[in-house]
Coordinates of N, CA and C and ligand atoms in Angstrom, one line a residue:
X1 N 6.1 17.4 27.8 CA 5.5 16.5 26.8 C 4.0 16.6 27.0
X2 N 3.0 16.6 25.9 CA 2.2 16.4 26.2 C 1.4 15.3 25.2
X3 N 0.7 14.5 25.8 CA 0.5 13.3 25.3 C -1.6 13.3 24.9
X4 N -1.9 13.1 23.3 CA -3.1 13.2 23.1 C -4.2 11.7 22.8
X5 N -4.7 11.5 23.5 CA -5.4 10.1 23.7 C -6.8 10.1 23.0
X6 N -6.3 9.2 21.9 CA -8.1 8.6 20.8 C -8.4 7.2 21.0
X7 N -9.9 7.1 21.9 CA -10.3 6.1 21.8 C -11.5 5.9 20.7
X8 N -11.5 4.7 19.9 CA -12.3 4.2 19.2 C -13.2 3.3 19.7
X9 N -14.4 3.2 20.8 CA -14.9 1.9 21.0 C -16.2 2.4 21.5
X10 N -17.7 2.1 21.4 CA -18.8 2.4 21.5 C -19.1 2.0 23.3
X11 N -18.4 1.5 23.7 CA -19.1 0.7 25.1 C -17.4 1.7 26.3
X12 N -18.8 2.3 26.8 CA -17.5 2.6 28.5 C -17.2 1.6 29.1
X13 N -17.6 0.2 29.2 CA -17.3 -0.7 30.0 C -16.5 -1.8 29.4
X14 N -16.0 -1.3 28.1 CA -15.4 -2.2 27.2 C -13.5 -2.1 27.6
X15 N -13.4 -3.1 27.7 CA -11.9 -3.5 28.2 C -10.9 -2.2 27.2
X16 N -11.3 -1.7 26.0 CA -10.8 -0.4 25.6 C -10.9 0.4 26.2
X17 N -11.8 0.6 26.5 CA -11.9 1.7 27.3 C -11.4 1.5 29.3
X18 N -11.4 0.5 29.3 CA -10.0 0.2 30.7 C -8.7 0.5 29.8
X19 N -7.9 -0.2 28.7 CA -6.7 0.3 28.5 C -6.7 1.8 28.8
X20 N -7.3 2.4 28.1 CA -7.7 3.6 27.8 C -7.7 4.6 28.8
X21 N -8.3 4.2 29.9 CA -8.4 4.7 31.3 C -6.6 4.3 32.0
X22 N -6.2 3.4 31.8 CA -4.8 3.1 32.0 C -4.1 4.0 31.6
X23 N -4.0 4.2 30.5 CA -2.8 5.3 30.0 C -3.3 7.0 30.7
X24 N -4.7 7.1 30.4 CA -5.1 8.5 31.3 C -4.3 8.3 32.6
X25 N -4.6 7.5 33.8 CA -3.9 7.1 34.8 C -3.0 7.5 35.1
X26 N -2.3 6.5 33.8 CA -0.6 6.6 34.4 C 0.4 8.1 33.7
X27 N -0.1 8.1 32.7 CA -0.1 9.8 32.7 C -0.5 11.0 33.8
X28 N -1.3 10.9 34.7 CA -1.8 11.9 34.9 C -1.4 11.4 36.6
X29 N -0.7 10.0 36.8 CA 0.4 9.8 37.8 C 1.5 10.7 37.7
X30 N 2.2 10.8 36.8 CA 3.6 10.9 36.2 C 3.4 12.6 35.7
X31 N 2.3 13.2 36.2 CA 1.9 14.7 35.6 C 2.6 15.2 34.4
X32 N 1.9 14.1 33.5 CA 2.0 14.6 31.8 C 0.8 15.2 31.4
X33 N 1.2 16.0 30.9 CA -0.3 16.8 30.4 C -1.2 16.1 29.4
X34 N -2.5 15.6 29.0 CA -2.8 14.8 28.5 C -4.2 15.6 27.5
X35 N -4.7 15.1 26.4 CA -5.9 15.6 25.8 C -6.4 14.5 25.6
X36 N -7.7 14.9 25.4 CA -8.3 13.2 25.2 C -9.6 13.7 23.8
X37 N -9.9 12.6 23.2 CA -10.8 12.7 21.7 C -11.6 11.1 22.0
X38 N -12.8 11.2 22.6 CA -13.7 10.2 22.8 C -14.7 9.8 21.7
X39 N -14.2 8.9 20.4 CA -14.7 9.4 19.2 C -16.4 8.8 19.3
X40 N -16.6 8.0 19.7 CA -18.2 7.7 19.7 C -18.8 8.5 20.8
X41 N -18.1 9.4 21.9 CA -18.8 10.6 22.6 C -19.3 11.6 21.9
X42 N -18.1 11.7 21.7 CA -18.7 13.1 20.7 C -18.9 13.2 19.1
X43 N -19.6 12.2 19.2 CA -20.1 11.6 17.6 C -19.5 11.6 16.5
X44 N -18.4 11.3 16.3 CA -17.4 12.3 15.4 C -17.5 11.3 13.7
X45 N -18.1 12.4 12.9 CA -18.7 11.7 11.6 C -17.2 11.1 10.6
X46 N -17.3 9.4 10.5 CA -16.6 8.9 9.7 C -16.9 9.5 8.3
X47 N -17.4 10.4 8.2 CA -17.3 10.2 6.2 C -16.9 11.7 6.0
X48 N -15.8 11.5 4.9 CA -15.0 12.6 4.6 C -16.0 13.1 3.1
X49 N -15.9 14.3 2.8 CA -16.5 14.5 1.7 C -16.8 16.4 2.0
X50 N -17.3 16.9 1.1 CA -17.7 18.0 0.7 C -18.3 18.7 1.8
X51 N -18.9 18.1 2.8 CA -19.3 19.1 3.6 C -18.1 19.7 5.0
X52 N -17.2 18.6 4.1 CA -15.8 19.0 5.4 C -15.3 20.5 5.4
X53 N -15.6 21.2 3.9 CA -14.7 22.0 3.6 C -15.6 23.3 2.7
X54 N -17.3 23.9 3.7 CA -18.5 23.9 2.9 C -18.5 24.9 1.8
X55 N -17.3 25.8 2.3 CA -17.1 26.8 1.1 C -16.1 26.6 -0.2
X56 N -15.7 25.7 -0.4 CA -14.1 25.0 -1.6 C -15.3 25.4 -2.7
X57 N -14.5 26.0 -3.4 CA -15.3 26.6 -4.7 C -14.8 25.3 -5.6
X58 N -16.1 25.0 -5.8 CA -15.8 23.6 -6.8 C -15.8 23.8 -8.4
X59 N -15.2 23.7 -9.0 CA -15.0 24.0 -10.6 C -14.9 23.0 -11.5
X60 N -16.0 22.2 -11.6 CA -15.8 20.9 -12.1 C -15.6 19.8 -11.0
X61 N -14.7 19.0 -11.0 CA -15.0 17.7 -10.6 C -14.3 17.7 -8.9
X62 N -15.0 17.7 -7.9 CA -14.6 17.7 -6.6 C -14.0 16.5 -6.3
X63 N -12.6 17.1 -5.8 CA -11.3 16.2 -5.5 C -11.2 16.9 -4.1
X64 N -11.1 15.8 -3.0 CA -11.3 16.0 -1.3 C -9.9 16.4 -1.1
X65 N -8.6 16.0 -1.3 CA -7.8 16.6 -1.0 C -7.2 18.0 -1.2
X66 N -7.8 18.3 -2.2 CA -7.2 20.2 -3.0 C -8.7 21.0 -2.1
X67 N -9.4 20.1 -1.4 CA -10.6 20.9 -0.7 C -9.9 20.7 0.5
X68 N -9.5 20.0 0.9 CA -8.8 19.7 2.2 C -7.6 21.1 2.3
X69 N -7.0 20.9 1.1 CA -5.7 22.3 1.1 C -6.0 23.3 1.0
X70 N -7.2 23.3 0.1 CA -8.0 24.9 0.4 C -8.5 25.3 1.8
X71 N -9.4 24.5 2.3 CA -10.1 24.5 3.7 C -9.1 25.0 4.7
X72 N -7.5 24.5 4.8 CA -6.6 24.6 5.5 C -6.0 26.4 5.2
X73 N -6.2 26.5 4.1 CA -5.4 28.3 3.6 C -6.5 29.1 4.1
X74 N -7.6 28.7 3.7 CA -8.6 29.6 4.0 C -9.9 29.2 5.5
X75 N -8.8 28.9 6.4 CA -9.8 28.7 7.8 C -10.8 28.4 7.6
X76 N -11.4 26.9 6.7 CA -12.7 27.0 6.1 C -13.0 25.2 6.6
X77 N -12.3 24.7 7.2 CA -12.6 23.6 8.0 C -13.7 23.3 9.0
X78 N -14.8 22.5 8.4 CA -16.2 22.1 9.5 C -15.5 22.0 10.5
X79 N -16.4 22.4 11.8 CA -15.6 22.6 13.3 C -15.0 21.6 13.6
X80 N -15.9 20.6 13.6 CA -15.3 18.8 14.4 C -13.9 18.5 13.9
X81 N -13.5 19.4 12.7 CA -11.8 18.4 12.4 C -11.2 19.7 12.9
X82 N -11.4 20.9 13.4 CA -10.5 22.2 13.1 C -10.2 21.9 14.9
X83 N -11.5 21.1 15.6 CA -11.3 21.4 17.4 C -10.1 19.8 16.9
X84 N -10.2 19.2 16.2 CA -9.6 17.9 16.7 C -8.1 18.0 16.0
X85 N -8.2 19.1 14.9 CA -6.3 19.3 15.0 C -6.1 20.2 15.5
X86 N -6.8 21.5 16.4 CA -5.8 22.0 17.0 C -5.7 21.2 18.4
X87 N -6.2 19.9 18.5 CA -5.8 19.0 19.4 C -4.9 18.4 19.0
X88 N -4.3 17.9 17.8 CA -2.9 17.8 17.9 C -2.3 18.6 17.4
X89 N -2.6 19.6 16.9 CA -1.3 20.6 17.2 C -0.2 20.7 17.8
X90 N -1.3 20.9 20.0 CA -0.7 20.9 20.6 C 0.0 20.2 21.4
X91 N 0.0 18.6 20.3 CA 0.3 17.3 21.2 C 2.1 16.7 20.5
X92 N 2.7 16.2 21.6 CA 3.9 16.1 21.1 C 3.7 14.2 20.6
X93 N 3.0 13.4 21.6 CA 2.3 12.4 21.3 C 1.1 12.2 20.9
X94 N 0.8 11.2 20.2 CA -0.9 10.4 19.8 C -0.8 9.1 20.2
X95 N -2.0 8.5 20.8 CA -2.0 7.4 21.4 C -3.4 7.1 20.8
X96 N -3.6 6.0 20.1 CA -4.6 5.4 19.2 C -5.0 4.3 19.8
X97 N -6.3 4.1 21.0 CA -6.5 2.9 21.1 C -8.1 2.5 20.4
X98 N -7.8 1.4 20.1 CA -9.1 0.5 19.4 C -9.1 -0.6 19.2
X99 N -10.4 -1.3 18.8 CA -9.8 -3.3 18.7 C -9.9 -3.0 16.7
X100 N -9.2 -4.5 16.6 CA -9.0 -4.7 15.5 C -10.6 -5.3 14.8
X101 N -10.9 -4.0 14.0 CA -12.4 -5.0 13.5 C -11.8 -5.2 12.0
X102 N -12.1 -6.2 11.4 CA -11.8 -6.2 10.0 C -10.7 -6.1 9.7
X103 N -9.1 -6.7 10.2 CA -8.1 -6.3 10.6 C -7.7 -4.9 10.0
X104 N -8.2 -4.0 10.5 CA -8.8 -2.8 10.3 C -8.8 -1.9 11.4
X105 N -9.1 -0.4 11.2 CA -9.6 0.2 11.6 C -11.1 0.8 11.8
X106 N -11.5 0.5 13.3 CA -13.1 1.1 13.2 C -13.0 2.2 12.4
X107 N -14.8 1.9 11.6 CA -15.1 3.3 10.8 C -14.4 4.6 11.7
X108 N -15.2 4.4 12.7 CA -15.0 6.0 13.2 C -13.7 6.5 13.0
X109 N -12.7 5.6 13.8 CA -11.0 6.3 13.9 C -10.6 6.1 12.2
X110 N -11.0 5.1 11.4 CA -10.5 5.5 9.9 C -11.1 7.3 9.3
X111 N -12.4 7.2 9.6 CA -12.5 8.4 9.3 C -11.9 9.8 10.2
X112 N -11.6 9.3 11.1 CA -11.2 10.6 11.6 C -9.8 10.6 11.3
X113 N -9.0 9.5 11.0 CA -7.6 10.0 10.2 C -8.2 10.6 8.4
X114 N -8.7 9.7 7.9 CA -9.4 10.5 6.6 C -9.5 12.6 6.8
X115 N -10.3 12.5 7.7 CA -11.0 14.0 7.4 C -9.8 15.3 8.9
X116 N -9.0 14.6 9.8 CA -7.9 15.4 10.6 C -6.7 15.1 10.0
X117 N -6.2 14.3 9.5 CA -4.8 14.2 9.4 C -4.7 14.2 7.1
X118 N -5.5 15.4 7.1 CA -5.7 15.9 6.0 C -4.4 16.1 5.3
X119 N -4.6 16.5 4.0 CA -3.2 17.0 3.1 C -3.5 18.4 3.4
X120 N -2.3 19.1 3.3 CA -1.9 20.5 3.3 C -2.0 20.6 5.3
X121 N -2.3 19.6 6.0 CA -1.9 19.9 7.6 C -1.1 18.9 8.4
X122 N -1.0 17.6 7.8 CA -0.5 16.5 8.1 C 0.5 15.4 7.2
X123 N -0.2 16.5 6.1 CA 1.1 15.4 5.0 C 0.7 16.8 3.9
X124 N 1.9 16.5 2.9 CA 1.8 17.1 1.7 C 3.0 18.8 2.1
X125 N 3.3 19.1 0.8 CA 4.2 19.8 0.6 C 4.7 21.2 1.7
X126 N 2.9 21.3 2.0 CA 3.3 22.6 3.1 C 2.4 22.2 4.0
X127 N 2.4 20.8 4.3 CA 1.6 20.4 5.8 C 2.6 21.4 6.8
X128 N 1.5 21.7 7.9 CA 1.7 22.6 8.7 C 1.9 21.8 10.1
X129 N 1.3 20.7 10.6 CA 1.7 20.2 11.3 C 3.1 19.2 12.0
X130 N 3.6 19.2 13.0 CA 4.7 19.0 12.9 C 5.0 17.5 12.9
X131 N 5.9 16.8 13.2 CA 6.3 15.6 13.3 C 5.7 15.3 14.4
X132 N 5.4 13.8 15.0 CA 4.7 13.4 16.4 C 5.6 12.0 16.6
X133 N 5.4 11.3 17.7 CA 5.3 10.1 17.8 C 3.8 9.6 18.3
X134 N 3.7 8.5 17.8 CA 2.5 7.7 17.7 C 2.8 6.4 18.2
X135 N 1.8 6.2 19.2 CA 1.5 4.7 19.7 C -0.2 3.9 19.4
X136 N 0.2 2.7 18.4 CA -1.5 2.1 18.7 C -1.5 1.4 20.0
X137 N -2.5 1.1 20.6 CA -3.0 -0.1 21.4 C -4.0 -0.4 20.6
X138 N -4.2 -1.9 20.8 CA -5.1 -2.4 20.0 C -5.1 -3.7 20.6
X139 N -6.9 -4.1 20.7 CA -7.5 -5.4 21.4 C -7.8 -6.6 20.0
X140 N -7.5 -7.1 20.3 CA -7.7 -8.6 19.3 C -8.5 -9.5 19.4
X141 N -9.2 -10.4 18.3 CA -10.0 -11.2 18.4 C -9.2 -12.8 19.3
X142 N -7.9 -12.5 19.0 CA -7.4 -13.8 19.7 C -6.2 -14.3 18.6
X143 N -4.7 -14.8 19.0 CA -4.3 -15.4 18.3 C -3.8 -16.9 19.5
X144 N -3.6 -17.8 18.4 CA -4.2 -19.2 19.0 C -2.4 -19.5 19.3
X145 N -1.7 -19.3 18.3 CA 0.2 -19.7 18.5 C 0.8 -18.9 17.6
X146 N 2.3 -19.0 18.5 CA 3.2 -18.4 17.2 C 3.3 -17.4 16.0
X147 N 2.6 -18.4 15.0 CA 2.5 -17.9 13.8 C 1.0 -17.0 13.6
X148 N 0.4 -17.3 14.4 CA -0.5 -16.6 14.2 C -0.3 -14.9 14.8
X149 N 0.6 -15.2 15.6 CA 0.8 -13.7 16.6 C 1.7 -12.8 15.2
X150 N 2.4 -13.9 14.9 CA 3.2 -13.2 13.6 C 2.2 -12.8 12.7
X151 N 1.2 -13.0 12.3 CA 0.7 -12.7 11.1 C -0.5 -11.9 11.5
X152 N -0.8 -11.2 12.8 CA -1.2 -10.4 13.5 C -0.3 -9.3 13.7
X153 N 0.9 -9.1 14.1 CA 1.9 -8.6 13.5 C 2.4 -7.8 12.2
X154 N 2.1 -8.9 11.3 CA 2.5 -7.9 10.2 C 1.5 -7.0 9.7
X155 N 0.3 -7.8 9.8 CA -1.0 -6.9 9.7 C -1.1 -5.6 10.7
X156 N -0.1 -5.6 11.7 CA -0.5 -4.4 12.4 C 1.0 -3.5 12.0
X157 N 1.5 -4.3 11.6 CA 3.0 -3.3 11.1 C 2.3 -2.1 9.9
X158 N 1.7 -3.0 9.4 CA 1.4 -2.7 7.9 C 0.1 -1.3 8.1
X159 N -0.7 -1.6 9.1 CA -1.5 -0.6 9.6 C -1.1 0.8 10.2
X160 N 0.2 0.9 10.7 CA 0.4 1.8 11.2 C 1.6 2.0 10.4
X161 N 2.6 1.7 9.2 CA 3.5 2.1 8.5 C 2.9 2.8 7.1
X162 N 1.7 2.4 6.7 CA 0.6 2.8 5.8 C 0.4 4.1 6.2
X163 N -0.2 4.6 7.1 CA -0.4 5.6 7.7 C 0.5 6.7 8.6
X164 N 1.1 6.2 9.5 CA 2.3 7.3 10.1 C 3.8 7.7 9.8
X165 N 4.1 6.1 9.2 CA 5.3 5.9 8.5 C 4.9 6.9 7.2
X166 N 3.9 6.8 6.1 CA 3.6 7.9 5.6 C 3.9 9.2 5.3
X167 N 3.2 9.5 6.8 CA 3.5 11.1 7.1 C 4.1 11.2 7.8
X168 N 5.4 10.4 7.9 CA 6.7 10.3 8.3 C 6.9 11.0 9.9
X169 N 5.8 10.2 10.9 CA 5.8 10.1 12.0 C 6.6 9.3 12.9
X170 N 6.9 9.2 14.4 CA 7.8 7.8 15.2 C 6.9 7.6 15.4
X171 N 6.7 5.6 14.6 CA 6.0 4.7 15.2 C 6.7 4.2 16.3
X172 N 5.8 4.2 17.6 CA 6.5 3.8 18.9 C 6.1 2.2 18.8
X173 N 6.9 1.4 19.3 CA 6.1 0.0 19.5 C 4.7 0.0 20.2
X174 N 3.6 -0.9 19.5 CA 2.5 -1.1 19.6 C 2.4 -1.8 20.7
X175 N 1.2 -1.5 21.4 CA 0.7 -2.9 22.6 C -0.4 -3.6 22.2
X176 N -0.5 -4.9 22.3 CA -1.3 -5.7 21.3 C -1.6 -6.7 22.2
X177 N -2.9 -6.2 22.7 CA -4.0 -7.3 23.9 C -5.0 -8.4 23.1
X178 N -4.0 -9.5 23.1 CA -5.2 -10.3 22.2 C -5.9 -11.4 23.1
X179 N -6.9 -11.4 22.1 CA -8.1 -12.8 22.5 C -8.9 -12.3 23.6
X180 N -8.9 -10.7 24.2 CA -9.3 -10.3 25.2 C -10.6 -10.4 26.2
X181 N -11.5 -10.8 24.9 CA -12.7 -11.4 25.3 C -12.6 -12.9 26.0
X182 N -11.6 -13.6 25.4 CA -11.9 -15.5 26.2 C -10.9 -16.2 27.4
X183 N -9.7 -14.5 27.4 CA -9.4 -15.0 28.3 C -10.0 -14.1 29.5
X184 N -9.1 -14.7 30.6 CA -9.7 -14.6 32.1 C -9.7 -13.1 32.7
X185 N -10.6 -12.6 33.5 CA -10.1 -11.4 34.6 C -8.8 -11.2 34.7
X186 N -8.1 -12.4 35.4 CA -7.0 -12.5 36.1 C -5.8 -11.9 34.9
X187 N -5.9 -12.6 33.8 CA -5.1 -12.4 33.1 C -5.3 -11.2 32.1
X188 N -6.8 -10.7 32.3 CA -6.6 -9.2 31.5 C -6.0 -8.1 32.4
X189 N -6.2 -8.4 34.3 CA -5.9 -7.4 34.9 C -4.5 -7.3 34.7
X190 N -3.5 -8.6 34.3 CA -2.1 -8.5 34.2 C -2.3 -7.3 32.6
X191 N -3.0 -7.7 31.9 CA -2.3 -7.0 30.3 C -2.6 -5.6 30.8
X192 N -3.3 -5.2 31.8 CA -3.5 -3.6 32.1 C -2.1 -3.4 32.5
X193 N -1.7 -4.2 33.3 CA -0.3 -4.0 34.4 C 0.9 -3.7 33.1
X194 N 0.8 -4.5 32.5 CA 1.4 -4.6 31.4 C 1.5 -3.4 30.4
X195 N 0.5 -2.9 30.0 CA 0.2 -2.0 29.3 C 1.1 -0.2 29.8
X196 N 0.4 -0.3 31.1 CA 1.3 0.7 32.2 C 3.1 0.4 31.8
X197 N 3.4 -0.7 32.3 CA 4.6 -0.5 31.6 C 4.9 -0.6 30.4
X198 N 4.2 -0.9 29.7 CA 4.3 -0.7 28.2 C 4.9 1.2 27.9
X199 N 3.9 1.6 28.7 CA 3.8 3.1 28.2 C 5.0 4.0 29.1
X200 N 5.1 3.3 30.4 CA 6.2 4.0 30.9 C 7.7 4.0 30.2
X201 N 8.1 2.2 29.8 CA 9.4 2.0 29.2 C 9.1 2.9 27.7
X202 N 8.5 3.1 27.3 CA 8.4 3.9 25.8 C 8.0 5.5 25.9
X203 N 7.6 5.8 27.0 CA 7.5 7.7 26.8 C 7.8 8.1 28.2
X204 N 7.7 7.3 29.2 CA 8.3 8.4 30.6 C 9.5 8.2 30.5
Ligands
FAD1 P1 -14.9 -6.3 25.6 O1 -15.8 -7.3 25.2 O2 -15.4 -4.9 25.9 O3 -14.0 -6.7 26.9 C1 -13.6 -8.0 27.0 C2 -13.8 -8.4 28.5 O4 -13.0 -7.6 29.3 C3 -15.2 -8.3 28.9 O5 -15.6 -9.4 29.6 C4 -15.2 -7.1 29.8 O6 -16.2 -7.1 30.8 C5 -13.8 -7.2 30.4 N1 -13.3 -6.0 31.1 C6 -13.7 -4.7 30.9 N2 -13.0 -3.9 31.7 C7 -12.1 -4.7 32.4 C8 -11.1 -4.4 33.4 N3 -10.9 -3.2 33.8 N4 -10.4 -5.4 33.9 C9 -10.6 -6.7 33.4 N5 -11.6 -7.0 32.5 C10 -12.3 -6.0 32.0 N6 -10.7 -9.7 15.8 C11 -9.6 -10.0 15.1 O7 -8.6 -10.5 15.6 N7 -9.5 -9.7 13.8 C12 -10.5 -9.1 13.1 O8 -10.4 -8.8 11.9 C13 -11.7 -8.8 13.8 N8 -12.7 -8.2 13.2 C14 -13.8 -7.8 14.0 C15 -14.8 -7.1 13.3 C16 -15.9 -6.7 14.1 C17 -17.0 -5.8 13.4 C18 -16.0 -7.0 15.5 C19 -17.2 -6.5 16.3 C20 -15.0 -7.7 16.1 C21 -13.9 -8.1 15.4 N9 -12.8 -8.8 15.9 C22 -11.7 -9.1 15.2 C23 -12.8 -9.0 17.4 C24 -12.5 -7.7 18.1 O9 -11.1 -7.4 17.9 C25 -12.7 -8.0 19.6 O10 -14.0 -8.2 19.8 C26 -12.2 -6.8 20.5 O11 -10.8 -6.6 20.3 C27 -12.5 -7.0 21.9 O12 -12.2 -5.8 22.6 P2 -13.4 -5.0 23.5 O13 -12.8 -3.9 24.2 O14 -14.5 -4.8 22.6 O15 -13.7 -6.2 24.5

């Protein structure tokens, strides 16, 4: 198995980037082969458009996905998305960690599913890429009870069934670290502990 790790978060000292360091960890405990895509390292541009694909002979009105399927037939893919799918290519897993901004996805990781998990390689009639399983982790602003975790919940069902359910990927159960900023040390060092088994009961 080999398992490919995207973090979305501008700060190395950001409790993302500890999950994040967790799953490297316990992966590379358990000697799973791992890739990693550091998207604010290596600057990786959120905006999909025309210069993704610089040779698509445009004939009238430029439509990003028939440039995306052309780019794909004719090895014409800007490097940054061609190095980041033959990074999943070779990945049997993806593991998506990020916090929830805008109950959303950061620009960056929206754009990087926008402009890598393109039509004609990840979805569409002759996507070439194969099936995966997929796990998000995702840090939260906080839910206060109950119903709030629920409606955190569906907003994050709905985040990852929009997209992987889609391209008819296994959504693995999510890990979902919330309020991470208010609460304590003590209790973020459990959601690391936590998270570790999160990942062992679901892929080792
Ligand atoms: P950090 O601030 O990096 O970390 C939290 C704490 O953990 C810090 O004190 C840090 O020092 C500490 N820490 C770091 N490493 C470790 C470690 N190894 N062990 C223990 N502690 C450690 N929230 C919502 O719920 N819904 C929204 O729609 C939403 N929209 C947002 C939009 C924007 C633009 C922004 C900026 C925030 C939004 N938020 C929202 C809040 C956001 O989800 C949280 O700010 C985010 O999840 C916090 O994660 P972080 O990694 O940035 O935390």
């Amino acid at each position: 198995m080999k398992v490919h790790l995207i973090i979305a978060h501008p700060e190395n000292n950001s409790f993302n980037h500890a999950l994040h360091q967790t799953a490297v960890q316990t992966f590379e405990a358990n000697e799973i082969s791992i890739g990693e895509s550091d998207l604010y390292h290596i600057n990786f541009s959120a905006v999909a458009g025309k210069k993704d694909s610089p040779n698509f002979p445009v004939d009238g009105t430029f439509q990003l996905a028939a440039a995306q399927r052309w780019a794909i037939e004719n090895d014409d893919f800007e490097t940054s998305i061609k190095i980041e799918q033959s990074k999943l290519d070779s990945a049997d897993v993806l593991i998506l960690q990020f916090p929830l901004w805008w109950w959303s996805f950061p620009a960056i990781l929206k754009g990087w599913i926008d402009r890598v998990l393109t039509s004609g390689f990840a979805y569409g009639e002759k996507s070439r890429l194969g099936k995966k399983k997929v796990m998000y982790s995702i840090t939260t602003g906080g839910a206060e009870n109950e119903d709030e975790r629920d409606y955190y919940k569906r907003k994050i069902d709905g985040l990852y069934h929009d997209v992987f359910g889609f391209i008819g990927w296994e959504c693995l159960p999510p890990f979902i670290a919330h309020g991470v900023q208010r609460e304590t040390e003590k209790v973020r060092e459990t959601m690391l502990l936590n998270y570790r088994q999160h990942l062992i009961k679901n892929l080792l």
